PDB file of C-alpha atoms in Angstrom:
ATOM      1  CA  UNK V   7     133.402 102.854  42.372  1.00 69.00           C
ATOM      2  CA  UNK V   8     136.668 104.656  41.068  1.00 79.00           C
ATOM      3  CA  UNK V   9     135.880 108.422  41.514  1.00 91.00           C
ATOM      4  CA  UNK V  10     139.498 109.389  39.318  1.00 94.00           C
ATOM      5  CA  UNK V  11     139.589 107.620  36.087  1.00 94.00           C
ATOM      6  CA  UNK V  12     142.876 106.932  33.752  1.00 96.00           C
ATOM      7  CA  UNK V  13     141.063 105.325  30.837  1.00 92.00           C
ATOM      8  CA  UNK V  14     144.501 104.700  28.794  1.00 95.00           C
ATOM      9  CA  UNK V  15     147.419 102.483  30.143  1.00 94.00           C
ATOM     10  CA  UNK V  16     149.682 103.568  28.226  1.00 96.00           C
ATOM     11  CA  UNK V  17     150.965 106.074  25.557  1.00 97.00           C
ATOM     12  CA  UNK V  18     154.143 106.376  23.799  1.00 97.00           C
ATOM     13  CA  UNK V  19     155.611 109.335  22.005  1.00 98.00           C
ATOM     14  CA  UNK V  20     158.637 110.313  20.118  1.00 98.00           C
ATOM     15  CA  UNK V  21     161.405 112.597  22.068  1.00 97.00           C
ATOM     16  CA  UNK V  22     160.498 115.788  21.560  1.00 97.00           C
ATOM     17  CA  UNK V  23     156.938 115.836  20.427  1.00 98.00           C
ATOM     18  CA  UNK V  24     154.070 116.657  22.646  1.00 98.00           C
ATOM     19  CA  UNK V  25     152.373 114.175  25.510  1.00 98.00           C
ATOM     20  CA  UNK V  26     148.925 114.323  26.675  1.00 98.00           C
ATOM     21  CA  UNK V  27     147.785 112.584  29.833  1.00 98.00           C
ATOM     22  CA  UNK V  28     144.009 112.410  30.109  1.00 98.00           C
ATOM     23  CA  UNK V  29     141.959 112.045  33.561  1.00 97.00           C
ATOM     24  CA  UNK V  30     138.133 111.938  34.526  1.00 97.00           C
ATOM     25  CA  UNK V  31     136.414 112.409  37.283  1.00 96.00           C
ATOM     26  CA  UNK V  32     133.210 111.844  38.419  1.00 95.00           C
ATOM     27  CA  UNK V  33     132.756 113.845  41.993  1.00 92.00           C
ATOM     28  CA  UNK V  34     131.700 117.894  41.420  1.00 91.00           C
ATOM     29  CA  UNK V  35     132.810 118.077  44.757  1.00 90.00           C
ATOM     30  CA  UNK V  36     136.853 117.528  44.008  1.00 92.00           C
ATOM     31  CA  UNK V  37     138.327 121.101  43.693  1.00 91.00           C
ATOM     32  CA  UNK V  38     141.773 120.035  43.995  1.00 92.00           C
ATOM     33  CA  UNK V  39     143.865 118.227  41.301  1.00 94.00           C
ATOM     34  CA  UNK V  40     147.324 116.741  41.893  1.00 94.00           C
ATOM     35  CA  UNK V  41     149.980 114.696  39.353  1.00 97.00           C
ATOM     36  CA  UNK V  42     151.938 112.383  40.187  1.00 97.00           C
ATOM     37  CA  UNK V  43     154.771 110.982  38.374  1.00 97.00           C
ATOM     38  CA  UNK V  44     156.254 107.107  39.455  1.00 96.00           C
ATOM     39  CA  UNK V  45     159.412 105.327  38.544  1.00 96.00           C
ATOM     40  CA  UNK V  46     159.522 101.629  39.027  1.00 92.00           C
ATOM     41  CA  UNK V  47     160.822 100.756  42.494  1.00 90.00           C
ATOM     42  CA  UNK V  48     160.816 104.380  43.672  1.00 93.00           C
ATOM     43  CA  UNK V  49     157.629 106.421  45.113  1.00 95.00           C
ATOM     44  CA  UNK V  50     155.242 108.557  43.216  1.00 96.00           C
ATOM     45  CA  UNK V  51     156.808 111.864  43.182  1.00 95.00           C
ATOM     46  CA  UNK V  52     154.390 115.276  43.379  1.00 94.00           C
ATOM     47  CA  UNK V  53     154.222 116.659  39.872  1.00 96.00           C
ATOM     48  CA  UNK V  54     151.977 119.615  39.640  1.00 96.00           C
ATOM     49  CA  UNK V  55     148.468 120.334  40.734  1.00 93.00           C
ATOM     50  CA  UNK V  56     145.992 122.914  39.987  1.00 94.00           C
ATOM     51  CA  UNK V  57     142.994 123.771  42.083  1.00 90.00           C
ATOM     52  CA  UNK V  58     139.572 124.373  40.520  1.00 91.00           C
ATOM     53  CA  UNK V  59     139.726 128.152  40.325  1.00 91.00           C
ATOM     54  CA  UNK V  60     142.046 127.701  38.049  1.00 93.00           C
ATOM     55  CA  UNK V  61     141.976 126.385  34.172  1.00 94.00           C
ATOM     56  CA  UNK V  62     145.799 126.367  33.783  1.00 97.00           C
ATOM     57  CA  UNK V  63     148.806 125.678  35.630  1.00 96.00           C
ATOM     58  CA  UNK V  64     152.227 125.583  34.148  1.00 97.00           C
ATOM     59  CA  UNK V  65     155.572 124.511  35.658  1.00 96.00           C
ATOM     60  CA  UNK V  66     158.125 124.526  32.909  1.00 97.00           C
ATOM     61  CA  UNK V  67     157.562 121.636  30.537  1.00 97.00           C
ATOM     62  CA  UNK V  68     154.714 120.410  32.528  1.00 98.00           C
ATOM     63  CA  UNK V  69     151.275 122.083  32.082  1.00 98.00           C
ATOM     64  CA  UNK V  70     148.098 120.879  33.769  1.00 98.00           C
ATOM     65  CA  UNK V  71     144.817 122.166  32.333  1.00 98.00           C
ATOM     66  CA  UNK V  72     141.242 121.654  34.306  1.00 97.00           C
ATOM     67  CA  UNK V  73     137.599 121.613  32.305  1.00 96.00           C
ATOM     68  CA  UNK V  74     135.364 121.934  35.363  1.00 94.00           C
ATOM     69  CA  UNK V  75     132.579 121.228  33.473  1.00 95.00           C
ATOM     70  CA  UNK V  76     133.421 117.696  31.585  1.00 96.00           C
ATOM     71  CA  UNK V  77     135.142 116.673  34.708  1.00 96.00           C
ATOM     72  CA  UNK V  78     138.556 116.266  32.860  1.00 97.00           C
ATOM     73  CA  UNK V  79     141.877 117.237  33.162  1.00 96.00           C
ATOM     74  CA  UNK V  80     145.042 116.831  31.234  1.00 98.00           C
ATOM     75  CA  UNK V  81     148.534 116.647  31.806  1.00 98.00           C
ATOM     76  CA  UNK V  82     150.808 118.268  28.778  1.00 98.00           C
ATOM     77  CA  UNK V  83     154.375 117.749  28.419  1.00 98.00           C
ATOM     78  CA  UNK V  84     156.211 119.552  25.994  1.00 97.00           C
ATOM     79  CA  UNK V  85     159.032 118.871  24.605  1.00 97.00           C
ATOM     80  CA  UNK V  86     158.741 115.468  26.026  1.00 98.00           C
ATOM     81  CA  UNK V  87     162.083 113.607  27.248  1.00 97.00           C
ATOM     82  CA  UNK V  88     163.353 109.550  27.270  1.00 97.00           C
ATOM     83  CA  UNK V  89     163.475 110.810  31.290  1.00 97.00           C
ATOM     84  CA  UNK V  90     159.824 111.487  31.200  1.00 97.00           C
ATOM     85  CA  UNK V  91     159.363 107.551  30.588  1.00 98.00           C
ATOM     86  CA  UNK V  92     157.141 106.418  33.780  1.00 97.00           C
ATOM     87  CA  UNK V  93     153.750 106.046  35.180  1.00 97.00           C
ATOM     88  CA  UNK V  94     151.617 108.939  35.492  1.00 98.00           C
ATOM     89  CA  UNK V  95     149.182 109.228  38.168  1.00 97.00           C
ATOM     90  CA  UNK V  96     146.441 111.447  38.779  1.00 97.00           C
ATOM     91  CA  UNK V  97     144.419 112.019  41.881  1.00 95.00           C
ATOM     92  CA  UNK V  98     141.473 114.988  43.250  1.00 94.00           C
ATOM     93  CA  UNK V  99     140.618 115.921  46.656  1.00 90.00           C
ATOM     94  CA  UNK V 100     138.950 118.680  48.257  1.00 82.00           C
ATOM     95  CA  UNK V 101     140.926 120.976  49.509  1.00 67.00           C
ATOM     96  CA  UNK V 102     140.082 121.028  53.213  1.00 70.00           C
ATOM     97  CA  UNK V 103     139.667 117.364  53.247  1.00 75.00           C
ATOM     98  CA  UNK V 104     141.412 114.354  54.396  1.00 80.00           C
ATOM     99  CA  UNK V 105     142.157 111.997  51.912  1.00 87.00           C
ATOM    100  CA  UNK V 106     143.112 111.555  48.344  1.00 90.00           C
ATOM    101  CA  UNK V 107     141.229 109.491  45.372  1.00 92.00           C
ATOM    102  CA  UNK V 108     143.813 108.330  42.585  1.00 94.00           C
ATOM    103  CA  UNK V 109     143.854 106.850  38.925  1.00 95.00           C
ATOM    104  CA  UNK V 110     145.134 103.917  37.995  1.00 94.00           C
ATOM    105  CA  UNK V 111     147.793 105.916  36.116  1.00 95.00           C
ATOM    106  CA  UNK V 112     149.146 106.007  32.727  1.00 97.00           C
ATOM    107  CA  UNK V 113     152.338 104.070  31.781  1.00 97.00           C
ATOM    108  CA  UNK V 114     154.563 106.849  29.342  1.00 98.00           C
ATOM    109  CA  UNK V 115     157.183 105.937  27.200  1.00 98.00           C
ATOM    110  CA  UNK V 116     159.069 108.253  25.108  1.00 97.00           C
ATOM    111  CA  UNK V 117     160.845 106.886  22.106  1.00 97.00           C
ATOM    112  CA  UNK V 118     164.123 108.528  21.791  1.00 95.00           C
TER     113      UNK V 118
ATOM    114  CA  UNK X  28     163.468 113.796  49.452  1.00 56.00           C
ATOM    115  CA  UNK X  29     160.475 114.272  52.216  1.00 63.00           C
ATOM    116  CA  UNK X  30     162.040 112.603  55.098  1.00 92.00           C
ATOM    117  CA  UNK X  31     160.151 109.388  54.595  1.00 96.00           C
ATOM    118  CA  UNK X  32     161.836 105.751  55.668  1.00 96.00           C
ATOM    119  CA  UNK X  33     159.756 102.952  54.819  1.00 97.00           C
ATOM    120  CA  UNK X  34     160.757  99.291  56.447  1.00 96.00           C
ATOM    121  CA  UNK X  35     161.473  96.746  55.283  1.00 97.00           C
ATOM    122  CA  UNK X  36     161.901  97.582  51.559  1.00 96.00           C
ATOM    123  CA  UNK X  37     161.079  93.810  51.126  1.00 97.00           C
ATOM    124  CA  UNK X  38     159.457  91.211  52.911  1.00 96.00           C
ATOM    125  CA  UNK X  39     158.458  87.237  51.917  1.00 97.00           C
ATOM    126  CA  UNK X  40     155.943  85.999  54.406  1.00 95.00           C
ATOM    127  CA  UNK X  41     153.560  82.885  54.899  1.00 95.00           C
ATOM    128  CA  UNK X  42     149.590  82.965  54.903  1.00 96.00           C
ATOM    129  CA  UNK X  43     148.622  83.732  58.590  1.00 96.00           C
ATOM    130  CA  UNK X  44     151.659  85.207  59.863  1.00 95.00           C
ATOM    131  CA  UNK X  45     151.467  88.494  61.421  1.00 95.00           C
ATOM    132  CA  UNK X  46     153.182  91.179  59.555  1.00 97.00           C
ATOM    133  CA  UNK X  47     154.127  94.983  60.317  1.00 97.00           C
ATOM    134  CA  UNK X  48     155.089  97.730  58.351  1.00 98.00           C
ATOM    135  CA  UNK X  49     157.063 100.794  59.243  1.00 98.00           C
ATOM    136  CA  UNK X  50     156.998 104.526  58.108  1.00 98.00           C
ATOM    137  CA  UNK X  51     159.175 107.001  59.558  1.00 98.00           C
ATOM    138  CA  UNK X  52     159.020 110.855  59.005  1.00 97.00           C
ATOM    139  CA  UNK X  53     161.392 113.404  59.924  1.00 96.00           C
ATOM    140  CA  UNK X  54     159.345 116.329  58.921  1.00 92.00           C
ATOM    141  CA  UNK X  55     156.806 116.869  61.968  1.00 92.00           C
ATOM    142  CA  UNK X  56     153.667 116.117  59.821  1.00 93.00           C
ATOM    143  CA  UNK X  57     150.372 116.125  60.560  1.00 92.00           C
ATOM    144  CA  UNK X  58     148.696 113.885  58.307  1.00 93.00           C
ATOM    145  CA  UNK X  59     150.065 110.030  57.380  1.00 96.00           C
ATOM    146  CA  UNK X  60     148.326 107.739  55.057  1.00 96.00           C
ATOM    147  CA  UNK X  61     149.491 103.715  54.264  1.00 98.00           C
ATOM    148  CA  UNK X  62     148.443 103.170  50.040  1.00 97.00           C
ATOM    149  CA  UNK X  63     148.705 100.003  48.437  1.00 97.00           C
ATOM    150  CA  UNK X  64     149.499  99.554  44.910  1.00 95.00           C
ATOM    151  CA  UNK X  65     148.244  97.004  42.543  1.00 93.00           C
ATOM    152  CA  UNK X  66     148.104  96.350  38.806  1.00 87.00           C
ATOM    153  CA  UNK X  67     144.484  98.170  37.333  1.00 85.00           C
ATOM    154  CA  UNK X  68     143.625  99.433  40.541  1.00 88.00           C
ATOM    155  CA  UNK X  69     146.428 102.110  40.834  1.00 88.00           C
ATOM    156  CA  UNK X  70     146.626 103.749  44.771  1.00 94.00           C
ATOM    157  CA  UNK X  71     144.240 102.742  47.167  1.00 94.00           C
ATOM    158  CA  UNK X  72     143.881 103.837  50.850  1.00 95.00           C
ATOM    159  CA  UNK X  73     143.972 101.499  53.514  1.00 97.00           C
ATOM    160  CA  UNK X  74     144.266 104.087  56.758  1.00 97.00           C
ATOM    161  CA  UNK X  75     145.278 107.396  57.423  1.00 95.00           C
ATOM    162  CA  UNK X  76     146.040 109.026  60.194  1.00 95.00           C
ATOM    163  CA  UNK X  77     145.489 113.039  61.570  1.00 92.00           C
ATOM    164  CA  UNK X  78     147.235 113.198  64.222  1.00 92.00           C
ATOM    165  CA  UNK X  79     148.704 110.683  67.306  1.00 94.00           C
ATOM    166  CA  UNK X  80     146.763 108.409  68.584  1.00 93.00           C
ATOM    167  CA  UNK X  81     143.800 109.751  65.509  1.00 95.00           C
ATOM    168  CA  UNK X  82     143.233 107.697  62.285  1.00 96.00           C
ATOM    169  CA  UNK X  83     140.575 106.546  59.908  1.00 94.00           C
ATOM    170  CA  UNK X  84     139.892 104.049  57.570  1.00 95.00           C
ATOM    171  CA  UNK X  85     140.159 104.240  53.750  1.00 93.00           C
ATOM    172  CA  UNK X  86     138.335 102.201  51.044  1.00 91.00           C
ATOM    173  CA  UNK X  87     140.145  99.076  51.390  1.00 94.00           C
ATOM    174  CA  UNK X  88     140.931  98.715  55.425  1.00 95.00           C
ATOM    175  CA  UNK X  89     139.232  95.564  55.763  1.00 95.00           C
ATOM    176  CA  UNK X  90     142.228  93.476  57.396  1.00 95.00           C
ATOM    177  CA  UNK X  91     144.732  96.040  58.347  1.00 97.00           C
ATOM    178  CA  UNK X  92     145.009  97.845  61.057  1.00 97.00           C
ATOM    179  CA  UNK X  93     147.162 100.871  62.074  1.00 97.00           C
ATOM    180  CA  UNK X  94     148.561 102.713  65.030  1.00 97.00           C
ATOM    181  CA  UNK X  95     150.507 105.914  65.675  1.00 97.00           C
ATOM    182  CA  UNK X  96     151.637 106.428  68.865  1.00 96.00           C
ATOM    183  CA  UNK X  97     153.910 109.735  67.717  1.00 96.00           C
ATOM    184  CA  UNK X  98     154.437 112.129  65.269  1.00 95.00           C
ATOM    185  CA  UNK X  99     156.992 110.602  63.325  1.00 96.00           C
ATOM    186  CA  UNK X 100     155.628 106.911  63.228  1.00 97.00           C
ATOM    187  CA  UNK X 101     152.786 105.375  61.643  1.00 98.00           C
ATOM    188  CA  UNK X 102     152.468 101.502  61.764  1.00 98.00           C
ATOM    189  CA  UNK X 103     150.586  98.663  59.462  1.00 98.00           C
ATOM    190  CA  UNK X 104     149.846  95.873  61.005  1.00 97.00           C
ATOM    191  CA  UNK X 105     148.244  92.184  58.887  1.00 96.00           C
ATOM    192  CA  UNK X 106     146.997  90.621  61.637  1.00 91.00           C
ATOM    193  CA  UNK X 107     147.003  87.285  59.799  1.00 95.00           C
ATOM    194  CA  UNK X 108     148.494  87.708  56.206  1.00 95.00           C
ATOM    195  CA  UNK X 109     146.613  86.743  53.211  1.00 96.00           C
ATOM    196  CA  UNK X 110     147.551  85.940  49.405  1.00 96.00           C
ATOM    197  CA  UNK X 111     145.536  88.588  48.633  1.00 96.00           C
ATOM    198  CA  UNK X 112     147.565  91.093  50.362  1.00 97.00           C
ATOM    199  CA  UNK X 113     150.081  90.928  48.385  1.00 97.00           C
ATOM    200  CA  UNK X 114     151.154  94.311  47.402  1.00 97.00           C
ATOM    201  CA  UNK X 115     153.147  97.119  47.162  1.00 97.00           C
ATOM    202  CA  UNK X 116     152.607  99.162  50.251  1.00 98.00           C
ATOM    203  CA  UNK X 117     153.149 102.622  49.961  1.00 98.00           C
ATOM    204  CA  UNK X 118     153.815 105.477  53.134  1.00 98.00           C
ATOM    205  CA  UNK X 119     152.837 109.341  52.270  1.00 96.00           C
ATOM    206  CA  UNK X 120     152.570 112.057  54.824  1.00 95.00           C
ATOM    207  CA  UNK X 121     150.947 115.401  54.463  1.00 91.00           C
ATOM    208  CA  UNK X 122     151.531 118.920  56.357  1.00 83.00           C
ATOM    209  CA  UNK X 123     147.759 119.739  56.568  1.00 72.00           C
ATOM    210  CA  UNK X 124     144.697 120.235  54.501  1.00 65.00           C
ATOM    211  CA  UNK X 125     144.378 124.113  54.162  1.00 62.00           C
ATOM    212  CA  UNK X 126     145.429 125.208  50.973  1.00 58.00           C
ATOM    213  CA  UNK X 127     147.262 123.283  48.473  1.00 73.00           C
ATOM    214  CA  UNK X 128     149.462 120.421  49.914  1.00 81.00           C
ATOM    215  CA  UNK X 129     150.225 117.579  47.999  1.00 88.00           C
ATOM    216  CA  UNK X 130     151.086 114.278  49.580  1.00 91.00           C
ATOM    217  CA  UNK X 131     154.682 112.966  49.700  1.00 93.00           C
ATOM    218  CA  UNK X 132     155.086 109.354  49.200  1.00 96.00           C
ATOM    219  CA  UNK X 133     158.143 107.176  50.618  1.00 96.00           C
ATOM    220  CA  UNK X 134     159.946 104.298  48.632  1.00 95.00           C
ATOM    221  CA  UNK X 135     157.806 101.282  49.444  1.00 96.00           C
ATOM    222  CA  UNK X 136     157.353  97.927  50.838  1.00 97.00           C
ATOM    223  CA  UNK X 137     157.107  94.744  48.344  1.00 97.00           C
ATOM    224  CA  UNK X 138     155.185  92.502  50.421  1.00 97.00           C
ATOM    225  CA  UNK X 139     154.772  88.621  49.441  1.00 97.00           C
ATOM    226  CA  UNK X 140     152.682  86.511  50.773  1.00 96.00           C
ATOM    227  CA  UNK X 141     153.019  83.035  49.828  1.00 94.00           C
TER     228      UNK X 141
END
């Protein structure tokens, strides 16, 4: 049963405007949250992560937000860029623990 | 970039052959994990590995199997290839588990099986 859940494929926005990346998840126990970002025939590349004490994390354009609560978190990427174009994953773990549970990620395109 | 070599980039096999995958680090890390990647189903783990010689399985090991005999190598092995394991294969490695570490993921492997 998929534990991290990426319930759109896909989303496009216009250069410049906001993006919002959505994510579920359905184990309490996760406290750490990681995104990834993937460009066809290249690796997923570490994007930002925020651990569950935490509500906000912010890395320049890129902000992640957590809602421990409704299980959900949310990638925002302001002012979105044609370079930004690519898949979008999102995965949880706990933080002393082994392994990582992803998404099944979010293809972004941003219209120029 | 992590320090992560995955070979071959590409590889065309028959059903039943043996194949094996290679992933190289040059960054002295602990943990290792082999992903595959599949339309809808995003990354899955097959195995991972925490330390030589120490691995586990992940939620879709049925038909691999992996070995790590030092720090820097971590090896998938099909012992008889499938259609069904056709896949993008994908190599991450990990310094530890205290704190905050993300996973670093090589290039990957396009595997067909035919």
């Amino acid at each position: 049963d998929q534990q991290v859940k990426q319930n759109s494929p896909s989303l496009s926005v216009q250069e410049g405007r906001i993006s919002i990346l959505n994510c579920d998840y359905t184990n309490s126990m996760f406290d750490y949250f990681l995104w990834y970002k993937k460009y066809p025939a290249e690796g997923p590349t570490f994007l930002i992560s925020i651990s569950s004490i935490k509500d906000k994390n912010e890395d320049g354009r890129f902000t992640v937000f957590l809602n421990k609560s409704a299980k959900h978190l949310s990638l925002h990427i302001v002012p979105s860029q044609p370079g930004d174009s690519a898949v979008y994953f999102c995965a949880a773990s706990y933080v002393t623990g082994n392994q990582f549970y992803f998404g099944t990620g979010t293809s972004l395109t941003v219209i120029p | 970039d992590a320090g992560i070599t995955q070979s071959p980039r590409h590889k065309v096999t028959e059903t039943g052959t043996p194949v094996t995958l290679r992933c190289h680090q040059t960054e002295n890390h602990r943990y290792m994990y082999w992903y595959r990647q599949d339309p809808g189903h995003g990354l899955r783990l097959i195995h991972y590995s925490y330390g030589v010689k120490d691995t586990d399985k992940g939620e879709v090991s049925d038909g691999y199997s992996v070995s790590r005999s030092k720090t820097e190598d971590f090896l998938l092995t099909l012992e008889s290839a499938t259609s069904s394991q056709t896949s993008v294969y994908f190599c991450a490695i990990r310094s530890g588990t205290g704190g905050n570490q993300p996973q670093h993921f090589g290039d990957g492997t396009r595997l067909s099986i035919l």
